[in-house]
Amino acid sequence: MCEVEDGGYVDLGTEERSDRLGQTCMKCKEGAAVLVIRVGDAFCKSCFKDYFVHKFRAMLGKNRVVYPGEKVLLAYSGGPSSSAMIQQVQEGLSREAPKKLRFIPGILFIDEGAVCGQSWEQREQNVSETQRVLQTTSFPFHIVPLEQVFSLPRSVLQSAPPGNPKHAENYKQAVNSFLGQPRAPGADELLGTADELAQLRLTDLKLGSNLANGSTYSRPPSELTSALMESFSSTRTLTAKLELLQSLRNHLILHVARTCGYSKVMSGESCTRLAVRLLSNISLGRGAFLPLDTGFSDDRYGNVVIVRPMREYSLKEISFYNRLFNVQSAFIPTMETKAPDNSSIQHLSESFITKLQADFPSTVSTMYRTSEKLNISRKETAEENVQQERCLICMCTLDTRVGEASAFRATQVSQNFSQKRPKNNADPEKQCCSSGQCCESAASCSSSVPQTQDVMPLLCYSCRGTVRDVVSGISGSLPRIKC
């Protein structure tokens, strides 16, 4: 970790640090530097903005995933990273931009106040603050409560065929054909007409409680809120709660994107956040899915692709940009707010990487570059790819179809022997209770409720560990999984 060019660690003395405060910009060689991103990378305010904007445009241009005219859903959490992402999209869509972005954006914010134990008054305050920030943009935005995940159709658990077959053509040809389309003079070619924006409103799609550009945010049904709170209160560890929350959030984002016709979803994870996720996912047994969880694009859902255009930025760069250019964000407490470092695997990984990054500035960049080299092997034919079994929670290809002589099979055998089983009974239908006798009421009989063991074969290795921490049973805690 001693390479200066890659942001390596160099122990600067006090005198050298004071000398760097008055140095000139490394790019224009004229302006006074206002910040030092890495060792030797000093920028003035103007050059830093050009550097920040160029990195965002270069990330989209290099990967060529977002095609002109596509509808892109911007996932907004209120944090600094997603706020900076929206700011970059807003500037890229302006007429003054030298290389304009040519997609149709929309913003989605999910209200997760119920899982954090917030009252309805607190949730309304957070929604009002979020609405104030999003109203400064010219994009249609939608605010949906997390409780809405209980009313989603079962089709959300299916990986739809890839959408937009016309995009199989060359990217440059798609750009030229888009630019060659006739347009009315003075019309906004990026945001579409008023009728197109009106079609993006979730109120017309009957998705339940929402807020879309001026409408009021209505309170979700109390039974859905109670079910959601019970789901998370019955989970033993904070690690499992965070994994469950991430899965439910992805299901809701996926459904909104499919219903509103969005083919891409932009997520605002920074390089620092992805480095934390890489380490925590390895600890949780998701090493086989790291390219999907941390890569630029995630195509596991088929017709909706998740892209991460902020993955080249460190949290330090984003924080400086938001402060220098007054990018507004909304602070919304989460389940990890004020939690100790050892409260969860995710929080412990974040604390470890943050402290290591303070002493060795190349820690995050090294982990990020390592994740870029990871890839998932694809099937040779499309028919084989369609027939692959997928996990019901994370929708990744099952990694539990392994041979008998494997570490996974050995762990599974050990778990089966350690489980408590009811006494033997001649009638298998009367083994639903631990006493060996069936309950009189079918409604109270445990056999009428899907148990955790029933869905275990349908889950990947990591999701099985999450489900084991659910106390009240799989049917009551995971609304999307029903046997």
Short mmCIF file of C-alpha atoms in Angstrom, two decimals:
data_model
loop_
_atom_site.label_atom_id
_atom_site.label_comp_id
_atom_site.label_asym_id
_atom_site.label_seq_id
_atom_site.Cartn_x
_atom_site.Cartn_y
_atom_site.Cartn_z
CA MET A 1 0.00 0.00 0.00
CA CYS A 2 2.78 2.43 -0.87
CA GLU A 3 1.92 3.41 -4.47
CA VAL A 4 1.20 7.11 -4.62
CA GLU A 5 -0.41 6.89 -8.08
CA ASP A 6 -3.13 4.54 -6.81
CA GLY A 7 -3.89 6.63 -3.75
CA GLY A 8 -1.40 4.72 -1.63
CA TYR A 9 -0.48 5.46 1.93
CA VAL A 10 2.26 7.98 2.58
CA ASP A 11 3.00 9.16 6.12
CA LEU A 12 3.01 12.94 5.86
CA GLY A 13 4.51 14.94 8.66
CA THR A 14 2.86 17.96 10.23
CA GLU A 15 5.00 20.44 8.28
CA GLU A 16 4.27 18.75 4.95
CA ARG A 17 0.53 18.70 5.66
CA SER A 18 0.58 22.43 6.38
CA ASP A 19 2.49 23.09 3.16
CA ARG A 20 -0.14 21.24 1.11
CA LEU A 21 -2.91 23.53 2.33
CA GLY A 22 -1.56 26.37 0.19
CA GLN A 23 -0.70 24.42 -2.95
CA THR A 24 -2.19 25.04 -6.37
CA CYS A 25 -4.62 22.90 -8.31
CA MET A 26 -3.03 19.89 -9.97
CA LYS A 27 -5.17 20.35 -13.11
CA CYS A 28 -5.31 24.03 -13.98
CA LYS A 29 -2.04 24.93 -12.17
CA GLU A 30 -3.54 28.33 -11.36
CA GLY A 31 -6.32 28.20 -8.77
CA ALA A 32 -5.73 27.58 -5.09
CA ALA A 33 -6.58 24.05 -4.00
CA VAL A 34 -9.61 23.73 -1.74
CA LEU A 35 -9.36 20.00 -1.09
CA VAL A 36 -7.00 17.04 -1.44
CA ILE A 37 -8.78 13.86 -2.48
CA ARG A 38 -5.81 11.52 -2.47
CA VAL A 39 -2.11 12.00 -1.95
CA GLY A 40 -1.04 14.61 -4.47
CA ASP A 41 -4.56 15.07 -5.95
CA ALA A 42 -5.33 18.67 -5.03
CA PHE A 43 -8.20 20.43 -6.82
CA CYS A 44 -9.66 23.89 -6.93
CA LYS A 45 -13.43 24.21 -6.76
CA SER A 46 -13.98 24.53 -10.50
CA CYS A 47 -11.67 21.69 -11.50
CA PHE A 48 -13.10 19.42 -8.83
CA LYS A 49 -16.59 19.91 -10.27
CA ASP A 50 -15.35 19.07 -13.76
CA TYR A 51 -13.59 16.01 -12.38
CA PHE A 52 -16.69 14.87 -10.52
CA VAL A 53 -19.03 15.38 -13.48
CA HIS A 54 -16.66 13.73 -15.95
CA LYS A 55 -16.37 10.62 -13.80
CA PHE A 56 -20.15 10.20 -13.75
CA ARG A 57 -20.53 10.66 -17.52
CA ALA A 58 -17.54 8.42 -18.22
CA MET A 59 -19.00 5.61 -16.10
CA LEU A 60 -22.24 5.62 -18.09
CA GLY A 61 -20.48 6.07 -21.42
CA LYS A 62 -17.92 3.35 -20.82
CA ASN A 63 -20.42 0.65 -19.87
CA ARG A 64 -23.09 1.63 -22.41
CA VAL A 65 -25.95 0.04 -20.51
CA VAL A 66 -28.43 2.92 -20.48
CA TYR A 67 -29.72 3.55 -24.00
CA PRO A 68 -31.24 6.80 -25.30
CA GLY A 69 -34.97 7.16 -24.67
CA GLU A 70 -35.09 4.58 -21.86
CA LYS A 71 -36.99 5.21 -18.65
CA VAL A 72 -34.63 5.09 -15.69
CA LEU A 73 -35.80 4.93 -12.07
CA LEU A 74 -33.52 6.70 -9.59
CA ALA A 75 -33.58 4.96 -6.20
CA TYR A 76 -33.39 7.74 -3.58
CA SER A 77 -32.66 7.04 0.08
CA GLY A 78 -32.10 10.60 1.28
CA GLY A 79 -28.38 10.04 1.85
CA PRO A 80 -25.49 12.02 0.36
CA SER A 81 -24.65 9.48 -2.35
CA SER A 82 -28.13 9.21 -3.85
CA SER A 83 -28.55 12.99 -3.56
CA ALA A 84 -25.34 13.54 -5.53
CA MET A 85 -26.51 11.02 -8.13
CA ILE A 86 -29.76 12.92 -8.69
CA GLN A 87 -27.79 16.15 -8.96
CA GLN A 88 -25.57 14.63 -11.65
CA VAL A 89 -28.56 13.37 -13.61
CA GLN A 90 -30.21 16.76 -13.34
CA GLU A 91 -27.13 18.54 -14.66
CA GLY A 92 -26.62 15.94 -17.38
CA LEU A 93 -30.15 16.46 -18.69
CA SER A 94 -29.80 20.25 -18.95
CA ARG A 95 -29.50 21.83 -22.37
CA GLU A 96 -26.18 23.43 -21.48
CA ALA A 97 -24.49 20.08 -20.82
CA PRO A 98 -21.79 19.29 -23.43
CA LYS A 99 -22.63 15.57 -23.43
CA LYS A 100 -26.27 15.38 -22.48
CA LEU A 101 -27.85 12.32 -20.93
CA ARG A 102 -30.72 11.07 -23.09
CA PHE A 103 -32.94 8.96 -20.85
CA ILE A 104 -36.23 9.71 -19.10
CA PRO A 105 -35.74 9.78 -15.29
CA GLY A 106 -38.08 9.20 -12.37
CA ILE A 107 -37.37 9.06 -8.63
CA LEU A 108 -38.56 6.51 -6.08
CA PHE A 109 -38.30 6.86 -2.31
CA ILE A 110 -39.39 4.05 0.03
CA ASP A 111 -40.60 5.03 3.49
CA GLU A 112 -39.08 2.50 5.92
CA GLY A 113 -40.05 4.26 9.14
CA ALA A 114 -42.18 1.37 10.40
CA VAL A 115 -39.23 -1.04 10.72
CA CYS A 116 -37.29 1.61 12.68
CA GLY A 117 -40.05 1.96 15.27
CA GLN A 118 -40.97 5.49 14.25
CA SER A 119 -44.37 6.95 14.97
CA TRP A 120 -46.63 8.16 12.20
CA GLU A 121 -45.82 11.77 13.08
CA GLN A 122 -42.10 11.08 12.67
CA ARG A 123 -42.69 9.32 9.36
CA GLU A 124 -44.75 12.26 8.09
CA GLN A 125 -41.92 14.60 9.03
CA ASN A 126 -39.37 12.50 7.13
CA VAL A 127 -41.66 12.33 4.10
CA SER A 128 -42.19 16.09 4.17
CA GLU A 129 -38.43 16.66 4.26
CA THR A 130 -37.93 14.24 1.40
CA GLN A 131 -40.69 15.90 -0.60
CA ARG A 132 -39.06 19.29 -0.10
CA VAL A 133 -35.77 17.98 -1.52
CA LEU A 134 -37.33 16.16 -4.47
CA GLN A 135 -39.56 19.08 -5.45
CA THR A 136 -36.45 21.03 -6.44
CA THR A 137 -35.99 18.63 -9.35
CA SER A 138 -38.12 18.55 -12.47
CA PHE A 139 -38.49 14.77 -12.33
CA PRO A 140 -41.63 12.83 -11.40
CA PHE A 141 -41.10 11.26 -7.99
CA HIS A 142 -42.95 8.59 -6.08
CA ILE A 143 -42.92 7.90 -2.35
CA VAL A 144 -44.18 4.45 -1.37
CA PRO A 145 -44.34 2.90 2.13
CA LEU A 146 -42.48 -0.34 2.71
CA GLU A 147 -45.77 -1.90 3.87
CA GLN A 148 -46.80 -2.03 0.22
CA VAL A 149 -44.54 -5.07 -0.22
CA PHE A 150 -47.25 -7.21 1.42
CA SER A 151 -49.65 -6.57 -1.47
CA LEU A 152 -47.26 -7.28 -4.34
CA PRO A 153 -48.13 -10.03 -6.83
CA ARG A 154 -46.23 -13.29 -6.80
CA SER A 155 -44.78 -12.43 -10.21
CA VAL A 156 -42.23 -10.20 -8.50
CA LEU A 157 -40.37 -13.36 -7.52
CA GLN A 158 -39.92 -14.37 -11.15
CA SER A 159 -37.08 -13.30 -13.38
CA ALA A 160 -38.76 -11.90 -16.48
CA PRO A 161 -37.16 -12.26 -19.92
CA PRO A 162 -34.76 -9.48 -20.87
CA GLY A 163 -36.60 -6.41 -22.11
CA ASN A 164 -35.97 -4.01 -24.97
CA PRO A 165 -34.79 -6.50 -27.62
CA LYS A 166 -34.12 -3.57 -29.97
CA HIS A 167 -31.17 -2.64 -27.77
CA ALA A 168 -29.30 -5.65 -29.03
CA GLU A 169 -28.11 -3.40 -31.83
CA ASN A 170 -24.90 -1.41 -31.67
CA TYR A 171 -24.91 1.37 -29.08
CA LYS A 172 -23.76 3.99 -31.56
CA GLN A 173 -26.49 2.97 -33.97
CA ALA A 174 -29.06 3.33 -31.19
CA VAL A 175 -27.78 6.83 -30.41
CA ASN A 176 -27.87 7.87 -34.07
CA SER A 177 -31.38 6.52 -34.56
CA PHE A 178 -32.53 8.34 -31.42
CA LEU A 179 -31.02 11.63 -32.58
CA GLY A 180 -32.52 11.14 -36.04
CA GLN A 181 -36.09 10.94 -34.76
CA PRO A 182 -38.18 14.03 -35.61
CA ARG A 183 -39.06 16.19 -32.63
CA ALA A 184 -41.34 19.14 -32.18
CA PRO A 185 -39.49 22.46 -31.90
CA GLY A 186 -39.11 23.59 -28.32
CA ALA A 187 -40.20 20.27 -26.86
CA ASP A 188 -38.20 18.77 -24.06
CA GLU A 189 -36.67 15.73 -25.71
CA LEU A 190 -35.38 14.28 -22.45
CA LEU A 191 -38.26 14.48 -19.99
CA GLY A 192 -41.05 13.74 -22.45
CA THR A 193 -44.43 15.38 -22.75
CA ALA A 194 -46.84 16.11 -19.92
CA ASP A 195 -48.91 13.06 -20.88
CA GLU A 196 -45.84 10.80 -20.62
CA LEU A 197 -45.01 12.13 -17.17
CA ALA A 198 -48.59 11.67 -16.05
CA GLN A 199 -48.39 8.00 -16.96
CA LEU A 200 -45.57 7.58 -14.44
CA ARG A 201 -47.79 8.44 -11.49
CA LEU A 202 -48.28 5.51 -9.16
CA THR A 203 -51.77 6.69 -8.23
CA ASP A 204 -52.99 5.66 -11.68
CA LEU A 205 -51.41 2.23 -11.22
CA LYS A 206 -53.18 1.42 -7.95
CA LEU A 207 -50.00 0.72 -6.00
CA GLY A 208 -51.49 1.94 -2.75
CA SER A 209 -50.33 4.85 -0.60
CA ASN A 210 -47.86 7.09 -2.37
CA LEU A 211 -46.82 10.64 -3.03
CA ALA A 212 -46.24 11.85 -6.59
CA ASN A 213 -45.53 15.50 -7.30
CA GLY A 214 -47.95 17.36 -5.09
CA SER A 215 -50.38 14.71 -3.88
CA THR A 216 -50.70 13.92 -0.20
CA TYR A 217 -49.05 10.97 1.47
CA SER A 218 -51.79 8.88 3.04
CA ARG A 219 -51.26 6.58 5.95
CA PRO A 220 -50.89 2.89 5.01
CA PRO A 221 -53.38 0.40 6.46
CA SER A 222 -52.73 -0.41 10.09
CA GLU A 223 -52.85 -4.16 9.49
CA LEU A 224 -50.01 -3.92 6.98
CA THR A 225 -47.95 -1.82 9.39
CA SER A 226 -48.55 -4.31 12.20
CA ALA A 227 -47.57 -7.22 9.96
CA LEU A 228 -44.37 -5.47 8.91
CA MET A 229 -43.39 -4.60 12.48
CA GLU A 230 -44.12 -8.15 13.60
CA SER A 231 -41.96 -9.51 10.80
CA PHE A 232 -38.89 -7.59 11.97
CA SER A 233 -39.54 -7.89 15.70
CA SER A 234 -39.60 -11.69 15.31
CA THR A 235 -36.13 -11.72 13.75
CA ARG A 236 -33.37 -12.50 16.25
CA THR A 237 -30.36 -10.57 14.97
CA LEU A 238 -29.82 -7.16 13.39
CA THR A 239 -27.80 -8.85 10.66
CA ALA A 240 -30.83 -10.83 9.52
CA LYS A 241 -33.05 -7.75 9.80
CA LEU A 242 -30.80 -5.77 7.47
CA GLU A 243 -30.68 -8.60 4.94
CA LEU A 244 -34.45 -9.00 5.10
CA LEU A 245 -34.95 -5.25 4.68
CA GLN A 246 -32.66 -5.20 1.65
CA SER A 247 -34.60 -8.02 0.01
CA LEU A 248 -38.03 -6.46 0.62
CA ARG A 249 -36.75 -3.09 -0.61
CA ASN A 250 -35.47 -4.69 -3.82
CA HIS A 251 -38.79 -6.46 -4.39
CA LEU A 252 -40.70 -3.19 -4.08
CA ILE A 253 -38.30 -1.29 -6.34
CA LEU A 254 -38.51 -4.08 -8.90
CA HIS A 255 -42.30 -4.06 -8.92
CA VAL A 256 -42.52 -0.28 -9.27
CA ALA A 257 -40.01 -0.34 -12.13
CA ARG A 258 -41.89 -3.07 -13.99
CA THR A 259 -45.30 -1.48 -13.44
CA CYS A 260 -44.21 2.00 -14.54
CA GLY A 261 -42.24 0.79 -17.55
CA TYR A 262 -38.73 1.53 -16.27
CA SER A 263 -36.09 -0.72 -17.81
CA LYS A 264 -33.20 0.53 -15.64
CA VAL A 265 -32.84 1.37 -11.96
CA MET A 266 -30.00 3.61 -10.81
CA SER A 267 -28.73 2.95 -7.31
CA GLY A 268 -26.46 5.40 -5.49
CA GLU A 269 -23.99 3.08 -3.76
CA SER A 270 -20.56 4.63 -3.49
CA CYS A 271 -17.21 2.89 -3.69
CA THR A 272 -16.97 2.89 0.10
CA ARG A 273 -20.42 1.34 0.48
CA LEU A 274 -19.66 -1.37 -2.06
CA ALA A 275 -16.39 -2.20 -0.29
CA VAL A 276 -18.35 -2.69 2.94
CA ARG A 277 -20.88 -4.84 1.12
CA LEU A 278 -18.14 -6.96 -0.42
CA LEU A 279 -16.67 -7.81 2.97
CA SER A 280 -20.01 -8.35 4.69
CA ASN A 281 -21.40 -10.50 1.87
CA ILE A 282 -18.38 -12.76 2.01
CA SER A 283 -18.98 -13.15 5.74
CA LEU A 284 -22.65 -13.97 5.08
CA GLY A 285 -21.89 -16.63 2.46
CA ARG A 286 -22.80 -14.56 -0.61
CA GLY A 287 -19.41 -14.82 -2.26
CA ALA A 288 -20.89 -16.47 -5.34
CA PHE A 289 -23.06 -13.39 -6.00
CA LEU A 290 -20.50 -10.62 -5.46
CA PRO A 291 -20.44 -9.59 -9.16
CA LEU A 292 -24.19 -8.96 -8.99
CA ASP A 293 -24.19 -7.30 -5.56
CA THR A 294 -21.21 -5.00 -6.16
CA GLY A 295 -20.78 -4.74 -9.95
CA PHE A 296 -21.85 -1.88 -12.18
CA SER A 297 -24.89 -3.72 -13.54
CA ASP A 298 -27.12 -6.35 -11.96
CA ASP A 299 -29.23 -8.24 -14.51
CA ARG A 300 -30.58 -11.00 -12.29
CA TYR A 301 -34.18 -9.68 -12.69
CA GLY A 302 -34.24 -9.92 -16.49
CA ASN A 303 -36.28 -7.03 -17.86
CA VAL A 304 -35.08 -4.59 -15.16
CA VAL A 305 -31.35 -3.95 -14.77
CA ILE A 306 -29.87 -2.22 -11.73
CA VAL A 307 -26.90 0.03 -12.46
CA ARG A 308 -24.56 1.74 -9.99
CA PRO A 309 -23.10 4.88 -11.61
CA MET A 310 -21.69 6.18 -8.29
CA ARG A 311 -19.45 3.19 -7.64
CA GLU A 312 -16.31 5.09 -8.74
CA TYR A 313 -16.76 7.75 -6.05
CA SER A 314 -15.49 7.46 -2.52
CA LEU A 315 -17.59 8.73 0.34
CA LYS A 316 -15.03 11.50 0.87
CA GLU A 317 -15.45 12.80 -2.69
CA ILE A 318 -19.23 12.76 -2.41
CA SER A 319 -19.20 14.58 0.92
CA PHE A 320 -16.91 17.32 -0.43
CA TYR A 321 -19.02 17.73 -3.55
CA ASN A 322 -22.28 18.06 -1.63
CA ARG A 323 -20.78 20.60 0.73
CA LEU A 324 -19.05 22.74 -1.93
CA PHE A 325 -22.06 22.87 -4.27
CA ASN A 326 -24.90 22.85 -1.71
CA VAL A 327 -26.47 19.54 -2.71
CA GLN A 328 -29.46 18.99 -0.45
CA SER A 329 -30.04 15.69 1.29
CA ALA A 330 -32.49 14.38 3.86
CA PHE A 331 -31.29 12.71 7.05
CA ILE A 332 -33.53 9.73 7.79
CA PRO A 333 -32.69 7.41 10.73
CA THR A 334 -32.26 3.71 9.97
CA MET A 335 -32.03 0.55 12.04
CA GLU A 336 -28.24 1.02 12.24
CA THR A 337 -28.42 4.58 13.57
CA LYS A 338 -26.57 4.85 16.93
CA ALA A 339 -26.01 1.07 16.94
CA PRO A 340 -22.72 -0.25 18.37
CA ASP A 341 -20.05 -1.54 16.01
CA ASN A 342 -20.64 -5.19 16.87
CA SER A 343 -24.43 -5.02 16.51
CA SER A 344 -24.38 -6.65 13.07
CA ILE A 345 -21.97 -8.09 10.53
CA GLN A 346 -22.70 -5.21 8.15
CA HIS A 347 -22.05 -2.54 10.77
CA LEU A 348 -18.90 -4.28 12.00
CA SER A 349 -17.56 -4.50 8.44
CA GLU A 350 -18.25 -0.81 7.92
CA SER A 351 -16.46 0.13 11.13
CA PHE A 352 -13.47 -2.06 10.24
CA ILE A 353 -13.08 -0.64 6.73
CA THR A 354 -13.61 2.96 7.84
CA LYS A 355 -10.95 2.75 10.54
CA LEU A 356 -8.53 0.96 8.21
CA GLN A 357 -9.16 3.54 5.48
CA ALA A 358 -8.21 6.35 7.88
CA ASP A 359 -4.70 4.89 8.30
CA PHE A 360 -4.29 3.31 4.86
CA PRO A 361 -6.08 5.43 2.21
CA SER A 362 -5.82 2.74 -0.48
CA THR A 363 -7.97 0.21 1.42
CA VAL A 364 -11.29 1.02 -0.24
CA SER A 365 -9.81 1.44 -3.72
CA THR A 366 -7.97 -1.89 -3.45
CA MET A 367 -11.15 -3.72 -2.46
CA TYR A 368 -13.06 -1.96 -5.21
CA ARG A 369 -10.53 -2.91 -7.89
CA THR A 370 -10.63 -6.49 -6.64
CA SER A 371 -14.41 -6.65 -6.98
CA GLU A 372 -14.15 -5.43 -10.58
CA LYS A 373 -12.25 -8.58 -11.51
CA LEU A 374 -15.02 -10.90 -10.29
CA ASN A 375 -17.44 -12.39 -12.78
CA ILE A 376 -20.19 -15.00 -12.92
CA SER A 377 -19.97 -17.85 -15.39
CA ARG A 378 -22.87 -17.83 -17.83
CA LYS A 379 -24.59 -20.77 -19.49
CA GLU A 380 -23.75 -21.27 -23.12
CA THR A 381 -27.35 -21.43 -24.32
CA ALA A 382 -30.32 -19.29 -23.40
CA GLU A 383 -32.46 -22.37 -22.76
CA GLU A 384 -30.15 -23.59 -20.01
CA ASN A 385 -30.07 -20.14 -18.47
CA VAL A 386 -33.87 -19.96 -18.26
CA GLN A 387 -34.08 -23.32 -16.53
CA GLN A 388 -31.77 -22.31 -13.70
CA GLU A 389 -33.44 -22.37 -10.30
CA ARG A 390 -33.43 -19.09 -8.39
CA CYS A 391 -33.63 -18.16 -4.72
CA LEU A 392 -37.06 -16.93 -3.61
CA ILE A 393 -35.62 -14.04 -1.60
CA CYS A 394 -32.61 -12.61 -3.43
CA MET A 395 -33.54 -14.10 -6.86
CA CYS A 396 -29.98 -15.27 -7.50
CA THR A 397 -29.17 -18.64 -9.01
CA LEU A 398 -29.22 -21.31 -6.33
CA ASP A 399 -25.73 -22.19 -5.14
CA THR A 400 -26.90 -25.20 -3.11
CA ARG A 401 -27.02 -27.66 -6.02
CA VAL A 402 -23.68 -29.24 -5.19
CA GLY A 403 -22.38 -32.77 -4.85
CA GLU A 404 -22.79 -35.01 -1.83
CA ALA A 405 -19.11 -34.77 -0.92
CA SER A 406 -19.13 -31.05 -0.18
CA ALA A 407 -18.86 -28.79 2.84
CA PHE A 408 -22.46 -27.62 2.32
CA ARG A 409 -23.83 -31.16 2.47
CA ALA A 410 -21.80 -31.87 5.59
CA THR A 411 -23.18 -28.76 7.28
CA GLN A 412 -26.71 -29.70 6.24
CA VAL A 413 -26.41 -33.20 7.66
CA SER A 414 -25.11 -31.78 10.94
CA GLN A 415 -28.03 -29.37 11.18
CA ASN A 416 -30.57 -32.11 10.48
CA PHE A 417 -29.20 -34.27 13.28
CA SER A 418 -29.19 -31.37 15.74
CA GLN A 419 -32.85 -30.45 15.17
CA LYS A 420 -35.47 -31.59 17.64
CA ARG A 421 -38.05 -33.85 16.05
CA PRO A 422 -41.48 -34.93 17.35
CA LYS A 423 -42.09 -38.46 18.58
CA ASN A 424 -42.85 -41.12 16.02
CA ASN A 425 -46.50 -41.63 15.24
CA ALA A 426 -48.17 -44.19 13.07
CA ASP A 427 -50.24 -41.56 11.31
CA PRO A 428 -47.94 -39.04 9.57
CA GLU A 429 -50.77 -36.48 9.50
CA LYS A 430 -50.73 -36.40 13.31
CA GLN A 431 -47.11 -35.32 13.59
CA CYS A 432 -47.86 -31.64 13.33
CA CYS A 433 -47.54 -30.98 17.07
CA SER A 434 -44.62 -31.67 19.36
CA SER A 435 -46.88 -33.77 21.58
CA GLY A 436 -47.53 -36.24 18.76
CA GLN A 437 -51.27 -35.51 18.68
CA CYS A 438 -52.93 -33.29 16.13
CA CYS A 439 -54.68 -30.11 17.20
CA GLU A 440 -58.44 -30.07 17.16
CA SER A 441 -58.64 -26.83 15.20
CA ALA A 442 -57.19 -26.79 11.73
CA ALA A 443 -56.53 -23.07 12.04
CA SER A 444 -54.30 -23.57 15.08
CA CYS A 445 -52.55 -26.62 13.72
CA SER A 446 -48.96 -25.92 12.78
CA SER A 447 -49.25 -28.15 9.73
CA SER A 448 -51.58 -25.60 8.13
CA VAL A 449 -48.85 -22.95 8.32
CA PRO A 450 -45.81 -23.23 6.03
CA GLN A 451 -42.75 -23.87 8.15
CA THR A 452 -39.20 -22.72 7.62
CA GLN A 453 -38.06 -26.19 6.57
CA ASP A 454 -40.59 -26.19 3.71
CA VAL A 455 -38.90 -23.34 1.84
CA MET A 456 -35.30 -24.06 2.73
CA PRO A 457 -34.64 -26.04 -0.48
CA LEU A 458 -35.82 -22.97 -2.44
CA LEU A 459 -33.29 -20.58 -0.86
CA CYS A 460 -29.61 -19.94 -1.48
CA TYR A 461 -26.98 -20.57 1.17
CA SER A 462 -26.96 -17.00 2.49
CA CYS A 463 -30.74 -16.58 2.59
CA ARG A 464 -31.03 -19.83 4.54
CA GLY A 465 -28.97 -18.27 7.30
CA THR A 466 -31.25 -15.24 7.31
CA VAL A 467 -34.40 -17.35 7.50
CA ARG A 468 -33.06 -19.35 10.43
CA ASP A 469 -33.05 -16.16 12.51
CA VAL A 470 -36.78 -15.67 11.92
CA VAL A 471 -38.59 -16.81 15.05
CA SER A 472 -42.26 -16.60 14.09
CA GLY A 473 -42.00 -18.77 10.99
CA ILE A 474 -41.36 -18.07 7.38
CA SER A 475 -44.98 -17.43 6.43
CA GLY A 476 -45.48 -14.61 8.91
CA SER A 477 -42.19 -12.85 8.38
CA LEU A 478 -41.59 -13.00 4.64
CA PRO A 479 -44.69 -11.74 2.88
CA ARG A 480 -43.55 -12.75 -0.58
CA ILE A 481 -42.92 -16.41 0.22
CA LYS A 482 -45.94 -18.66 0.49
CA CYS A 483 -45.86 -22.39 -0.05
#
